[in-house]
Short mmCIF file of C-alpha atoms in Angstrom, two decimals:
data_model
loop_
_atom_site.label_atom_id
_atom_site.label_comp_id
_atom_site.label_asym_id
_atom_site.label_seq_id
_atom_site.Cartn_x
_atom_site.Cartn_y
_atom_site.Cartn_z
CA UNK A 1 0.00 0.00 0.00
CA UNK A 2 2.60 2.37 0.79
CA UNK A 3 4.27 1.75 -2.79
CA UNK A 4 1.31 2.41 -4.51
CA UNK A 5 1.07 5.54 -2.29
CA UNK A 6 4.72 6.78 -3.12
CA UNK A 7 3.56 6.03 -6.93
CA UNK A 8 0.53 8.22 -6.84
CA UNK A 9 1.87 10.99 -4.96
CA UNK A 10 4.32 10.88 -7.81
CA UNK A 11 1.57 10.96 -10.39
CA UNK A 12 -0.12 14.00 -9.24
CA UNK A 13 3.19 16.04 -8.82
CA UNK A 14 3.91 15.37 -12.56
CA UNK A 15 0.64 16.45 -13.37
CA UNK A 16 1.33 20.20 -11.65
CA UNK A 17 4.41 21.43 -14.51
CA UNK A 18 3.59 23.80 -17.05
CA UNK A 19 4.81 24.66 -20.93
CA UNK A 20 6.03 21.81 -23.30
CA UNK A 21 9.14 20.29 -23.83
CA UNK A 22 10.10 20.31 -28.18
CA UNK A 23 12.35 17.38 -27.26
CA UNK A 24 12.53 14.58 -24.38
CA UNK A 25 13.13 15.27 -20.74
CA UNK A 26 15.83 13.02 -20.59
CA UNK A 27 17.58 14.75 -23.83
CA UNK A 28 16.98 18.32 -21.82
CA UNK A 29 18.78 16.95 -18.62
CA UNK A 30 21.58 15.85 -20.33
CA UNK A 31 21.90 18.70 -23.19
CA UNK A 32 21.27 21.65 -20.50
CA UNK A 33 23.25 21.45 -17.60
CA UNK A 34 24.61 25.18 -17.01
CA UNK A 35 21.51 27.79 -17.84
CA UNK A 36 21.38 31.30 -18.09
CA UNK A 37 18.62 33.17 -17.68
CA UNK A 38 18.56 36.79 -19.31
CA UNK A 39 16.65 39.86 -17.70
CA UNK A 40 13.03 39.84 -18.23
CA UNK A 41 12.08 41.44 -21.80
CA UNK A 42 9.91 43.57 -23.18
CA UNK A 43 8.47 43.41 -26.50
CA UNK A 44 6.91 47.07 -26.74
CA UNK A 45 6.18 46.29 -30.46
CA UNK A 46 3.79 43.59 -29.76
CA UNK A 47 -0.10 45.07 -30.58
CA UNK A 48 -2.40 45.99 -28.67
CA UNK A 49 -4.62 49.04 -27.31
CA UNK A 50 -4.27 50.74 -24.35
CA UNK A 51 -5.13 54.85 -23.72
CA UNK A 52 -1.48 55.47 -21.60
CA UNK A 53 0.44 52.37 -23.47
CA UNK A 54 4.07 53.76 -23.45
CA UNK A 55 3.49 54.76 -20.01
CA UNK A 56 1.85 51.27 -18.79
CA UNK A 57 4.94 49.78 -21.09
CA UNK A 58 7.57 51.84 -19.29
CA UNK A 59 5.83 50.93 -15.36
CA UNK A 60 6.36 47.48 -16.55
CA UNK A 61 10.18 47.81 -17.41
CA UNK A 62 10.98 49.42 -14.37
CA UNK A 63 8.83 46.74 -12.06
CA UNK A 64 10.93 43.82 -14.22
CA UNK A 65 14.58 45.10 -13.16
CA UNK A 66 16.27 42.60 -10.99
CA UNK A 67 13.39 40.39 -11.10
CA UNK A 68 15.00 37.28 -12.60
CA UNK A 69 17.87 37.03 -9.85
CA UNK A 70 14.33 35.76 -7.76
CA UNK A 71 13.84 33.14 -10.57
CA UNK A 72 17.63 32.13 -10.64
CA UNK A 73 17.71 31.82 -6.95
CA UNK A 74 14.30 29.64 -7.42
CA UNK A 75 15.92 27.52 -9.73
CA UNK A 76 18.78 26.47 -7.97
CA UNK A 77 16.45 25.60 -4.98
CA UNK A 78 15.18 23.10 -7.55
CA UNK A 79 19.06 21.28 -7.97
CA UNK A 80 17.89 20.56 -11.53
CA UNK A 81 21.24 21.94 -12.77
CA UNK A 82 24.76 21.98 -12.51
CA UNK A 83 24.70 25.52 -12.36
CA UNK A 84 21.84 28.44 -12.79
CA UNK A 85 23.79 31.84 -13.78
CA UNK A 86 21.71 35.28 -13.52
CA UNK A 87 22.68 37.00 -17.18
CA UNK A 88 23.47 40.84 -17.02
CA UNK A 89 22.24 43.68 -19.65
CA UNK A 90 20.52 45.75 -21.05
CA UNK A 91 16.93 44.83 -21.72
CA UNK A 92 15.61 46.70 -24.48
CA UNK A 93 19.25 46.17 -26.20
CA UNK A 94 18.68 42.38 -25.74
CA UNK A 95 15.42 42.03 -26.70
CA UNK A 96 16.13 44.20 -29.85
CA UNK A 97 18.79 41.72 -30.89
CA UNK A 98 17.37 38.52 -30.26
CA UNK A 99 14.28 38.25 -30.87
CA UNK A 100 13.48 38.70 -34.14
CA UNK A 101 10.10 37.99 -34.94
CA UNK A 102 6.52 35.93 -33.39
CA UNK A 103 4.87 33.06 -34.25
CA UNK A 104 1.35 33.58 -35.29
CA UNK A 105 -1.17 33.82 -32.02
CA UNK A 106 -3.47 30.94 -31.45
CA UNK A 107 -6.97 30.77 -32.40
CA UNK A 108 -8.10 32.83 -29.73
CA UNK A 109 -5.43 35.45 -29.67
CA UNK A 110 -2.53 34.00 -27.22
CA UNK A 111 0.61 34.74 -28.20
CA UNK A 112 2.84 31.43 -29.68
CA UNK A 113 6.31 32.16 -28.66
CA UNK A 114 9.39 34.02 -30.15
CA UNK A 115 11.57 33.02 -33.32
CA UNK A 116 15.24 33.90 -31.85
CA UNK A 117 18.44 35.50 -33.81
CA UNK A 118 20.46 32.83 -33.91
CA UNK A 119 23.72 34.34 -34.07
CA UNK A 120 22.68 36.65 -31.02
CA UNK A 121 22.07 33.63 -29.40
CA UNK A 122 25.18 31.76 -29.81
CA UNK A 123 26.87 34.92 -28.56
CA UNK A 124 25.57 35.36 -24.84
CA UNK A 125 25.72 31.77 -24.41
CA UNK A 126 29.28 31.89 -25.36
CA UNK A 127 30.00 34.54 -23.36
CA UNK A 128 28.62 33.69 -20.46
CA UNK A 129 29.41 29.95 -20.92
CA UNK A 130 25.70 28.49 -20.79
CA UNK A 131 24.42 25.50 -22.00
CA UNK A 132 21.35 26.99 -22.91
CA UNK A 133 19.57 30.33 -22.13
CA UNK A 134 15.62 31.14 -20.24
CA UNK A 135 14.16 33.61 -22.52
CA UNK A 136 11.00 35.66 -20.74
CA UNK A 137 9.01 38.27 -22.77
CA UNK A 138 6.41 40.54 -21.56
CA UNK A 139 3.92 41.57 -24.54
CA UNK A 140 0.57 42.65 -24.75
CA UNK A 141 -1.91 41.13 -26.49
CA UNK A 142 -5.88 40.60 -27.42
CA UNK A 143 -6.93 37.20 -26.48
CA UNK A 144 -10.75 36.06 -26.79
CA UNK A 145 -12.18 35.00 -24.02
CA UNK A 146 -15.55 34.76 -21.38
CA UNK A 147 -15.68 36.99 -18.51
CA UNK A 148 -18.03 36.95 -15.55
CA UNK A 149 -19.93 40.14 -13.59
CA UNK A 150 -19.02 39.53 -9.92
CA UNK A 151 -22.21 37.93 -8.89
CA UNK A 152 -21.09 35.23 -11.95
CA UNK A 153 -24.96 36.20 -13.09
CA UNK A 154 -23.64 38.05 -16.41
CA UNK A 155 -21.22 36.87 -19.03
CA UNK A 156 -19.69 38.89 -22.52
CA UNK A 157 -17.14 36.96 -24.52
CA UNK A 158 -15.08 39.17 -26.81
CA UNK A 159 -11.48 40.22 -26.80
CA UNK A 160 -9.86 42.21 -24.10
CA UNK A 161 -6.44 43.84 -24.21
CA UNK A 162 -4.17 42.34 -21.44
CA UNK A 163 -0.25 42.01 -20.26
CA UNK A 164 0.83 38.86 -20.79
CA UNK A 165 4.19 36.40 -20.66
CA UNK A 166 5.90 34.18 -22.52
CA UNK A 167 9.07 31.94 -22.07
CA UNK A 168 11.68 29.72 -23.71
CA UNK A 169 14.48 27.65 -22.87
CA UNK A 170 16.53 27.98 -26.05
CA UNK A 171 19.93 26.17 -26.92
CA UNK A 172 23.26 27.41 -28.01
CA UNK A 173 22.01 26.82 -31.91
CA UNK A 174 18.97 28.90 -31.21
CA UNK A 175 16.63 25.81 -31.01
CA UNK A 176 13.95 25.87 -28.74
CA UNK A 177 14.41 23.10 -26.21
CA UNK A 178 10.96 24.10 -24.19
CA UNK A 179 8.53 26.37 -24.43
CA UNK A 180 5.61 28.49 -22.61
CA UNK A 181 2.64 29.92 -24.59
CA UNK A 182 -0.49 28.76 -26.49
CA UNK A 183 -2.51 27.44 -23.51
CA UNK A 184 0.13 28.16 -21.42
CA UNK A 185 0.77 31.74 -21.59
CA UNK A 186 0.38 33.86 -18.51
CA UNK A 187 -1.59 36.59 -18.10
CA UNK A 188 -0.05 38.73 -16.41
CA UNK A 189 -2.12 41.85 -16.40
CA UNK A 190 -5.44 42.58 -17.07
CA UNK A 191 -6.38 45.82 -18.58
CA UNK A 192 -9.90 45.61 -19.54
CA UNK A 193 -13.05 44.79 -17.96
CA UNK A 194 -16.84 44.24 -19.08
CA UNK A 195 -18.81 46.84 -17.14
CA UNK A 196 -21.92 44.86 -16.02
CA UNK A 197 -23.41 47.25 -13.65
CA UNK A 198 -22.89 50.41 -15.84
CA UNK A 199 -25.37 48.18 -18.09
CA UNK A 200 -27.53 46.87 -15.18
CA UNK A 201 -28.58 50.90 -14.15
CA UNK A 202 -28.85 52.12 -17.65
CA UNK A 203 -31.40 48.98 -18.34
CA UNK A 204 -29.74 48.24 -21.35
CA UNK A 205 -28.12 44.60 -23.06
CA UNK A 206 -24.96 46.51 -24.60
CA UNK A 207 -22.17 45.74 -22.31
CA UNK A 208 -19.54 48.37 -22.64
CA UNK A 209 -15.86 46.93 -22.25
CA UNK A 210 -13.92 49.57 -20.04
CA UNK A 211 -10.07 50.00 -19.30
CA UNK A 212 -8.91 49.60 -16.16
CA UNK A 213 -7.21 53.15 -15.55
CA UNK A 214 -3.51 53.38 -15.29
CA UNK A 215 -3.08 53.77 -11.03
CA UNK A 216 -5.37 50.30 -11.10
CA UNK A 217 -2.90 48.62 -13.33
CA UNK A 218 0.65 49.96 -11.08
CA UNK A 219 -1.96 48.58 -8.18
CA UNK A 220 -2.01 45.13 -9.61
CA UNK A 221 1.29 45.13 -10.45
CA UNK A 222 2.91 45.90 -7.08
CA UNK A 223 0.68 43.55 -5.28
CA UNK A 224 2.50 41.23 -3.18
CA UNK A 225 2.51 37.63 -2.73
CA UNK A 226 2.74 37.51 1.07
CA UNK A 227 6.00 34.93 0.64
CA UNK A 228 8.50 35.86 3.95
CA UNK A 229 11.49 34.80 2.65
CA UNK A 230 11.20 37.17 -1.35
CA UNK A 231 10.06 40.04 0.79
CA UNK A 232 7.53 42.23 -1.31
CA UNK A 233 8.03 40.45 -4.51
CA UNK A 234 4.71 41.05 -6.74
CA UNK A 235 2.20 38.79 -6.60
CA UNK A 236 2.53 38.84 -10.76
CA UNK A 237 5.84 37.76 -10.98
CA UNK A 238 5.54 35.59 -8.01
CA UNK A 239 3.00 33.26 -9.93
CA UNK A 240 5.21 33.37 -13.34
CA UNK A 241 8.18 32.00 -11.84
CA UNK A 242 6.55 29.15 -9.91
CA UNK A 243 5.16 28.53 -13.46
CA UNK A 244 8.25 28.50 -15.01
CA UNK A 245 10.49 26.71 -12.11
CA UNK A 246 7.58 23.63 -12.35
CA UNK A 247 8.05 23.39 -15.73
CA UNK A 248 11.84 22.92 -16.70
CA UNK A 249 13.57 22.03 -12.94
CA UNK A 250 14.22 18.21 -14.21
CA UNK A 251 14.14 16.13 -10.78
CA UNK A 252 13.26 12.46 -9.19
CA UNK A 253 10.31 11.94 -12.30
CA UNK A 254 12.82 11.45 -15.25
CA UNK A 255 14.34 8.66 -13.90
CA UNK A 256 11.36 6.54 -13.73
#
């Protein structure tokens, strides 16, 4: 009994990673054992509408700075690695040069993943000897979707503008080794919102779709998780990295 225990308590922590490996686990463990991750990135090219977007877009860079020492530090918790290296530069210089274009969005809107300069890859990894390096983009996007009133009484599906992220493990030849998007992608922050009650008092069916005002947004995005030992790190980032950590910290499951 205590086997079959062991086994399921197995089962249902395999079932709690996220993204999608492009090749096996066991190939990933043995191809990636040094891994840098880069500074969190920005795509401020990706579309979407907001009133105040440069300024939402330049909140966002300034929130990101330092945040993926947390990750690193997260990672090496994990002991999936040989070694976990935080990556120094500049941001907007980085993303410029290595990302150089986007898969098309899903069906709904959510946003595929990143095609990555492949020389510009080789580079940092060489530079910073890495096996392989974490890529993390912030973009906005319009994704379809259903959302509720807060009595869950009213419904509108359409698309709403929102902050979301993306990630990628990517090797020293610029393939993609594992990947976070589609169905996976994170929302990160949420800029619109049906306005149920402005229709409920004006006794009318046409749901406006509203966006959230700018001091709403820096609200949300400096809300913290509550975790002692990070200190105030947002609640935003603090659900991204556990996210990302589940999915590619290799451990006790690949063996079996």
């Amino acid at each position: 009994m205590g086997r079959w225990f062991f086994y399921g308590i197995l089962l249902l922590l395999a079932g709690c990673s996220w993204g999608k490996y492009q090749i096996p686990k066991q190939d990933y463990q043995a191809k990636v054992q040094v891994l840098g991750v880069l500074p969190l990135l920005i795509d401020s090219a990706a579309p979407f509408d907001y009133p105040q977007k440069e300024a939402l877009l330049d909140m966002l860079a300034r929130s990101a700075v330092g945040k993926h020492e947390v990750l690193v530090e997260r990672l090496r918790e994990k002991k999936g690695y040989f070694d976990v290296r935080a990556l120094s530069g500049n941001p907007g210089l980085i993303a410029a040069s290595l990302l150089t274009g986007k898969n098309p969005p899903d069906e709904i809107g959510r946003p595929q993943g990143y095609r990555f300069n492949r020389a510009a890859v080789a580079e940092l990894s060489q530079r910073n000897v890495v096996d392989a390096l974490l890529v993390v983009v912030f973009s906005g996007a319009r994704i379809k979707e259903t959302r509720r009133s807060r009595t869950l009484l009213e419904s509108l599906k359409t698309k709403y503008n929102d902050i979301v992220a993306t990630a990628a493990v990517v090797d020293r030849n610029g393939e993609v080794l594992w990947r976070l998007s589609g169905d996976d992608t994170y929302r990160a922050l949420q800029l619109q919102y049906p306005d149920f009650d402005e229709a409920y008092f004006n006794r009318t069916d046409l749901v406006r779709v509203k966006n959230i005002r700018l001091s709403g947004v820096e609200k949300a995005l400096n809300e913290t998780s509550g975790r002692k030992k990070e200190g105030r790190l947002p609640k935003m980032y603090d659900k991204l990295f556990d996210r990302i950590v589940s999915g590619i910290s290799p451990g006790l499951l690949d063996s079996l």
